Coordinates of C-alpha atoms in Angstrom, one line a residue:
M1 CA -31.3 124.8 -0.8
G2 CA -32.4 121.3 -1.8
R3 CA -28.8 120.2 -2.2
V4 CA -27.9 121.6 1.3
A5 CA -30.9 119.8 2.8
E6 CA -29.9 116.5 1.2
L7 CA -26.3 116.7 2.3
A8 CA -27.3 117.7 5.9
G9 CA -29.9 115.0 6.1
V10 CA -32.8 117.4 7.0
S11 CA -35.9 118.5 5.1
V12 CA -36.2 121.8 3.2
R13 CA -39.0 122.7 5.6
T14 CA -36.5 122.4 8.5
L15 CA -34.1 124.8 6.8
H16 CA -37.0 127.2 6.1
H17 CA -37.9 127.1 9.8
Y18 CA -34.3 127.8 10.9
D19 CA -34.3 130.8 8.6
E20 CA -37.6 132.1 9.9
I21 CA -36.4 132.0 13.5
G22 CA -33.0 133.4 12.7
L23 CA -31.1 130.3 13.7
V24 CA -29.4 129.7 10.3
R25 CA -30.1 132.5 7.8
P26 CA -28.6 132.0 4.3
S27 CA -26.4 134.9 3.3
G28 CA -27.8 135.4 -0.2
R29 CA -30.2 134.4 -2.9
T30 CA -29.7 132.8 -6.3
G31 CA -30.9 134.6 -9.5
A32 CA -34.0 132.5 -9.3
G33 CA -34.7 133.6 -5.8
Y34 CA -33.7 130.5 -3.9
R35 CA -31.8 130.6 -0.7
A36 CA -28.0 130.4 -1.1
Y37 CA -25.8 129.2 1.7
S38 CA -22.2 130.5 2.0
P39 CA -19.4 128.3 3.6
G40 CA -20.0 130.2 6.8
D41 CA -23.7 129.5 6.7
V42 CA -23.0 125.8 6.2
E43 CA -20.5 125.8 9.1
R44 CA -23.2 127.3 11.4
L45 CA -25.7 124.8 10.1
R46 CA -23.3 121.9 10.9
E47 CA -23.0 123.2 14.5
V48 CA -26.8 123.6 14.9
L49 CA -27.5 120.1 13.6
A50 CA -24.8 118.6 15.8
Y51 CA -26.2 120.2 19.0
R52 CA -29.7 119.3 17.9
R53 CA -28.8 115.7 17.5
L54 CA -27.2 115.8 21.0
G55 CA -30.7 116.7 22.4
F56 CA -30.3 120.5 22.8
G57 CA -33.4 122.7 22.4
L58 CA -33.4 125.4 19.7
R59 CA -33.2 128.2 22.2
E60 CA -30.2 126.6 23.9
I61 CA -28.5 126.1 20.5
A62 CA -29.0 129.7 19.5
D63 CA -27.2 130.8 22.7
L64 CA -24.4 128.3 22.0
V65 CA -23.7 129.2 18.4
D66 CA -24.1 133.0 19.0
D67 CA -21.5 133.0 21.8
P68 CA -19.0 135.6 20.7
D69 CA -16.2 134.0 22.7
T70 CA -16.5 130.6 20.9
D71 CA -15.1 130.1 17.4
A72 CA -15.5 127.1 15.1
V73 CA -12.6 125.2 16.6
A74 CA -13.9 125.7 20.1
H75 CA -17.3 124.4 19.0
L76 CA -15.7 121.3 17.6
H77 CA -13.9 120.7 20.9
R78 CA -17.1 121.2 22.8
L79 CA -19.1 118.9 20.4
R80 CA -16.3 116.3 20.7
G81 CA -16.5 116.4 24.5
L82 CA -20.3 116.0 24.4
L83 CA -20.1 113.1 22.0
L84 CA -17.5 111.4 24.1
E85 CA -19.7 111.8 27.2
Q86 CA -22.6 110.3 25.2
R87 CA -20.4 107.4 24.1
D88 CA -19.2 106.8 27.7
R89 CA -22.8 106.7 28.9
A90 CA -23.7 104.3 26.1
A91 CA -20.7 102.0 26.9
A92 CA -21.6 102.0 30.6
T93 CA -25.2 101.1 29.7
V94 CA -24.1 98.3 27.5
A95 CA -21.8 97.0 30.3
A96 CA -24.7 97.1 32.7
I97 CA -27.0 95.3 30.3
D98 CA -24.3 92.6 29.7
K99 CA -24.0 92.1 33.5
E100 CA -27.8 91.7 33.8
L101 CA -27.9 89.2 30.9
E102 CA -25.2 87.2 32.5
A103 CA -27.2 87.2 35.8
R104 CA -30.4 86.1 34.1
A105 CA -28.5 83.4 32.2
M106 CA -27.7 82.0 35.7
G107 CA -31.2 82.3 36.8
I108 CA -30.6 85.4 38.9
R109 CA -33.2 88.3 38.8
T110 CA -31.9 91.8 39.5
T111 CA -33.7 94.0 41.8
S112 CA -36.0 96.8 40.7
E113 CA -33.5 99.4 41.9
E114 CA -30.7 97.7 39.9
Q115 CA -32.9 97.6 36.8
L116 CA -33.6 101.3 36.9
K117 CA -30.0 102.1 37.4
V118 CA -29.2 100.7 33.9
F119 CA -30.7 103.8 32.4
G120 CA -30.5 106.1 35.4
A121 CA -28.2 109.0 36.1
Q122 CA -26.2 107.0 38.6
L123 CA -24.8 104.7 36.0
Y124 CA -22.1 106.9 34.5
D125 CA -21.2 108.1 38.0
A126 CA -20.7 104.5 39.1
I127 CA -17.2 104.5 37.6
G128 CA -16.2 106.8 40.5
S129 CA -17.5 104.5 43.3
A130 CA -14.1 102.7 43.5
Y131 CA -12.1 105.9 43.9
P132 CA -11.7 105.9 47.7
A133 CA -10.1 102.5 47.6
T134 CA -7.4 103.1 45.0
R135 CA -7.2 106.8 44.3
R136 CA -5.2 108.4 47.0
T137 CA -3.0 111.5 47.2
E138 CA 0.6 110.7 46.1
P139 CA 2.7 112.9 48.4
R140 CA 5.6 113.4 45.9
I141 CA 3.3 114.6 43.2
A142 CA 1.2 116.6 45.7
A143 CA 4.4 118.4 46.8
R144 CA 4.9 119.6 43.2
V145 CA 1.3 120.8 42.9
W146 CA 1.4 122.6 46.2
E147 CA 4.7 124.2 45.5
A148 CA 3.3 125.5 42.2
L149 CA 0.4 127.1 44.0
G150 CA 3.0 129.5 45.5
D151 CA 1.8 131.9 48.2
A152 CA -1.9 131.4 47.3
R153 CA -4.1 131.4 50.3
T154 CA -7.4 130.9 48.6
V155 CA -7.5 128.0 46.2
L156 CA -10.3 126.7 43.9
N157 CA -10.1 123.0 43.1
V158 CA -11.9 122.4 39.8
G159 CA -13.1 118.9 39.0
A160 CA -12.2 118.1 42.6
G161 CA -13.5 114.6 42.8
T162 CA -13.2 113.1 46.3
G163 CA -10.7 115.7 47.4
S164 CA -7.3 114.3 46.7
Y165 CA -4.5 116.8 46.4
E166 CA -6.3 119.6 48.1
P167 CA -3.7 121.5 50.1
P168 CA -4.5 121.2 53.9
D169 CA -3.0 124.6 54.8
R170 CA -5.0 126.8 52.4
E171 CA -8.6 128.0 52.2
V172 CA -10.0 125.6 49.5
T173 CA -13.2 125.7 47.6
A174 CA -14.0 122.7 45.5
V175 CA -16.1 122.4 42.3
E176 CA -17.3 118.9 41.2
P177 CA -20.3 118.1 38.9
S178 CA -20.6 114.4 39.9
A179 CA -23.0 113.8 42.8
V180 CA -21.3 110.4 43.5
M181 CA -17.9 112.1 43.8
R182 CA -19.3 114.8 46.0
A183 CA -20.9 112.2 48.3
Q184 CA -17.5 110.5 48.8
R185 CA -15.7 113.6 50.0
P186 CA -14.5 113.3 53.6
A187 CA -16.6 115.1 56.2
D188 CA -13.8 117.5 56.9
A189 CA -13.1 118.2 53.2
A190 CA -13.4 121.7 51.7
P191 CA -16.9 122.9 50.8
C192 CA -17.9 121.7 47.4
V193 CA -20.0 123.4 44.7
A194 CA -21.9 121.4 42.1
A195 CA -20.7 123.1 38.8
A196 CA -18.8 122.4 35.6
A197 CA -15.4 123.8 34.7
E198 CA -16.7 125.5 31.6
S199 CA -19.0 127.7 33.6
L200 CA -17.6 128.5 37.0
P201 CA -20.0 130.3 39.3
F202 CA -17.5 132.9 40.6
E203 CA -16.6 136.5 39.8
D204 CA -13.4 137.4 38.0
Q205 CA -10.2 136.9 40.1
S206 CA -12.1 135.5 43.1
F207 CA -9.2 133.2 44.1
D208 CA -5.5 133.5 44.5
A209 CA -5.1 130.2 42.6
A210 CA -7.2 127.6 40.7
M211 CA -6.0 124.0 40.5
A212 CA -7.2 120.9 38.5
F213 CA -5.8 117.5 39.0
S214 CA -6.3 114.7 36.5
T215 CA -9.7 115.9 35.4
V216 CA -9.3 118.0 32.2
H217 CA -9.9 114.9 30.1
H218 CA -13.4 114.6 31.6
W219 CA -14.4 118.2 30.6
R220 CA -16.7 118.8 27.7
D221 CA -14.6 121.7 26.5
P222 CA -11.0 121.7 28.0
I223 CA -10.0 125.0 26.5
A224 CA -13.1 126.7 27.8
G225 CA -12.6 125.2 31.2
L226 CA -9.0 126.3 31.4
R227 CA -9.9 129.8 30.3
E228 CA -12.5 129.9 33.1
M229 CA -9.8 128.9 35.6
R230 CA -7.6 131.8 34.3
R231 CA -10.6 134.1 34.7
V232 CA -11.4 133.4 38.3
A233 CA -7.8 133.1 39.6
R234 CA -4.5 134.9 39.3
R235 CA -2.5 131.6 39.3
V236 CA -3.5 128.3 37.6
V237 CA -2.0 124.8 38.2
V238 CA -3.2 121.8 36.2
F239 CA -2.1 118.2 36.2
T240 CA -2.9 116.7 32.8
Y241 CA -1.6 114.5 30.0
D242 CA 0.4 115.3 26.8
A243 CA -0.8 113.4 23.8
S244 CA 0.8 115.7 21.2
S245 CA 4.4 114.6 21.2
T246 CA 5.7 112.2 18.6
G247 CA 5.3 108.5 19.6
W248 CA 3.3 109.3 22.7
L249 CA 1.3 106.1 22.5
E250 CA 4.6 104.1 22.7
R251 CA 5.7 105.6 26.0
F252 CA 3.6 103.2 28.1
W253 CA 3.7 99.5 27.5
L254 CA 0.0 99.1 28.4
T255 CA -1.1 101.3 25.5
R256 CA 1.6 100.1 23.2
D257 CA 1.1 96.4 23.6
Y258 CA -2.4 95.8 25.0
L259 CA -4.7 98.8 24.7
P260 CA -4.2 100.7 21.4
E261 CA -7.8 101.9 21.7
F262 CA -6.5 104.5 24.2
A263 CA -5.4 106.6 21.1
D264 CA -9.1 106.8 20.0
L265 CA -10.0 108.5 23.3
L266 CA -7.6 111.4 22.6
V267 CA -8.5 112.0 18.9
G268 CA -9.0 115.8 18.7
W269 CA -7.6 116.3 22.2
P270 CA -6.0 119.8 22.4
S271 CA -2.2 119.8 22.0
L272 CA 0.0 120.6 24.9
A273 CA 0.7 124.0 23.3
D274 CA -3.1 124.7 23.1
L275 CA -3.6 123.8 26.7
T276 CA -0.7 125.9 28.0
R277 CA -1.8 128.8 25.8
A278 CA -5.3 128.7 27.3
I279 CA -3.9 129.7 30.7
G280 CA -0.9 131.6 29.4
G281 CA 1.6 129.4 31.2
R282 CA 4.2 126.7 30.8
A283 CA 4.4 122.9 31.0
E284 CA 6.6 120.8 33.3
P285 CA 7.1 117.0 33.1
V286 CA 6.0 115.0 36.1
L287 CA 7.8 111.7 36.6
I288 CA 5.7 108.9 38.1
P289 CA 7.3 107.0 41.0
W290 CA 7.2 103.2 40.7
D291 CA 5.3 102.9 44.0
C292 CA 2.8 105.7 43.2
A293 CA 0.0 105.7 45.8
D294 CA -2.5 107.2 43.5
G295 CA -3.9 104.5 41.2
F296 CA -4.4 106.6 38.0
F297 CA -4.0 105.0 34.7
E298 CA -0.2 105.1 34.4
A299 CA 0.5 104.6 38.1
H300 CA 1.3 100.9 38.0
W301 CA 3.9 101.0 35.2
R302 CA 6.3 98.8 37.2
R303 CA 3.5 96.7 38.8
P304 CA 1.7 95.2 35.9
E305 CA -0.2 92.7 38.0
A306 CA -2.3 95.6 39.4
Y307 CA -4.1 96.0 36.0
L308 CA -5.5 92.5 36.5
D309 CA -7.4 93.8 39.5
E310 CA -11.0 94.8 38.7
E311 CA -11.1 97.3 41.6
V312 CA -8.0 99.1 40.2
R313 CA -9.5 99.3 36.7
R314 CA -12.9 100.5 37.9
A315 CA -11.4 103.6 39.5
V316 CA -9.9 104.6 36.1
S317 CA -12.3 106.0 33.5
V318 CA -10.1 104.8 30.6
W319 CA -11.4 101.2 31.0
T320 CA -15.0 102.2 30.8
R321 CA -14.4 104.5 27.9
V322 CA -12.6 101.9 25.7
G323 CA -15.5 99.5 26.3
P324 CA -15.8 95.9 27.7
E325 CA -14.5 94.1 24.7
A326 CA -11.2 96.0 24.5
E327 CA -10.8 95.7 28.3
R328 CA -11.3 92.0 28.3
R329 CA -8.8 91.5 25.4
A330 CA -6.2 93.7 27.1
V331 CA -6.5 92.1 30.5
S332 CA -6.4 88.6 29.0
G333 CA -3.3 89.4 26.9
L334 CA -1.5 90.9 29.9
R335 CA -2.4 87.9 32.1
D336 CA -1.1 85.5 29.5
D337 CA 2.1 87.5 29.0
L338 CA 2.8 87.7 32.8
A339 CA 2.3 84.0 33.2
S340 CA 4.6 83.1 30.2
G341 CA 7.3 85.7 31.1
R342 CA 6.8 87.6 27.8
W343 CA 5.9 90.8 29.7
S344 CA 9.2 90.6 31.7
D345 CA 11.2 89.9 28.5
R346 CA 9.7 93.0 26.8
N347 CA 10.0 95.3 29.7
R348 CA 13.1 94.0 31.6
D349 CA 14.7 97.5 31.7
L350 CA 11.8 99.0 33.8
V351 CA 13.0 97.4 37.1
A352 CA 16.1 99.6 36.9
H353 CA 14.1 102.8 37.1
D354 CA 12.4 104.3 40.2
T355 CA 10.5 106.9 38.1
A356 CA 9.1 107.0 34.6
E357 CA 8.3 109.7 32.1
L358 CA 4.8 108.8 30.8
G359 CA 3.5 112.1 29.5
L360 CA 2.1 113.5 32.6
R361 CA 2.5 117.3 32.8
L362 CA 2.0 120.1 35.3
L363 CA 0.8 123.3 33.6
V364 CA 1.6 126.4 35.6
A365 CA 0.5 130.0 34.9

């Protein structure tokens, strides 16, 4: 037991307590009567400690690790999502502190409200405040999504954001966990429920179809969320990204030449096969038009100057997630290459194309 405690970075007393409350009970005893942990016990202890360090209470952790529908791989995906969210919040906090330090260096004092927001719940949501200006429905992609919905009359939009891509001729119910996003939905938009994809508050088969557009990468547990969509609807349509094919980082000049940190955001991301398997469907490539109206990360592949625009970047979570240092370096490098003509030399073939295959996929089940 002492060796397990040392490796796990906890006290023997902690392991005794976990045993006493039934959270992590060793499977056996040594000849001397000491607790002996099997590989399965150690795996469970790892999950318990990971959730504990993320701030979960012991009762919550017990419910999580005893979930019969969640195996070790699913726990790893869930933990990864939670850690990414924690990192995103930390990065956003650092960015806010940097902004205040710059203001104070110029003799500007921030307001009490601004100071509280540095550690407030609104901070992470702030990356969505620019959405209405640059994130609009792209009609050509919307047509693909709506066609995939088939004859569905009732549609659940999961991770609905501000309401883009919601079909106007169907009965739509939206689900969105972010209060900032919900507040930006138009007055005539579909009713919106505050909930997460991994725990949809609806009965089985409540909807003809469930859709999710460019949101799966924000979910704590993508596989669990997709399974929930499959549970509540007979048809599922998901717009997402494939990071599992060979050379995927090289598809887009922005990640290839300026922002290699993008790859770090997708470490452990489920493969396209895993995503499609979760809904029991198929994947179809979605080509991005050069004049795409929706300003998601890849949208400006033939309009590189757009990435120099702060407003464009603030409406894309990638830039917040890679952190301010990587963002400054990428933008500076791109600006220099556009001015020198280096970008044009590297990407001269792009002007001949009206659409690009950049890894966006439509999953349909």
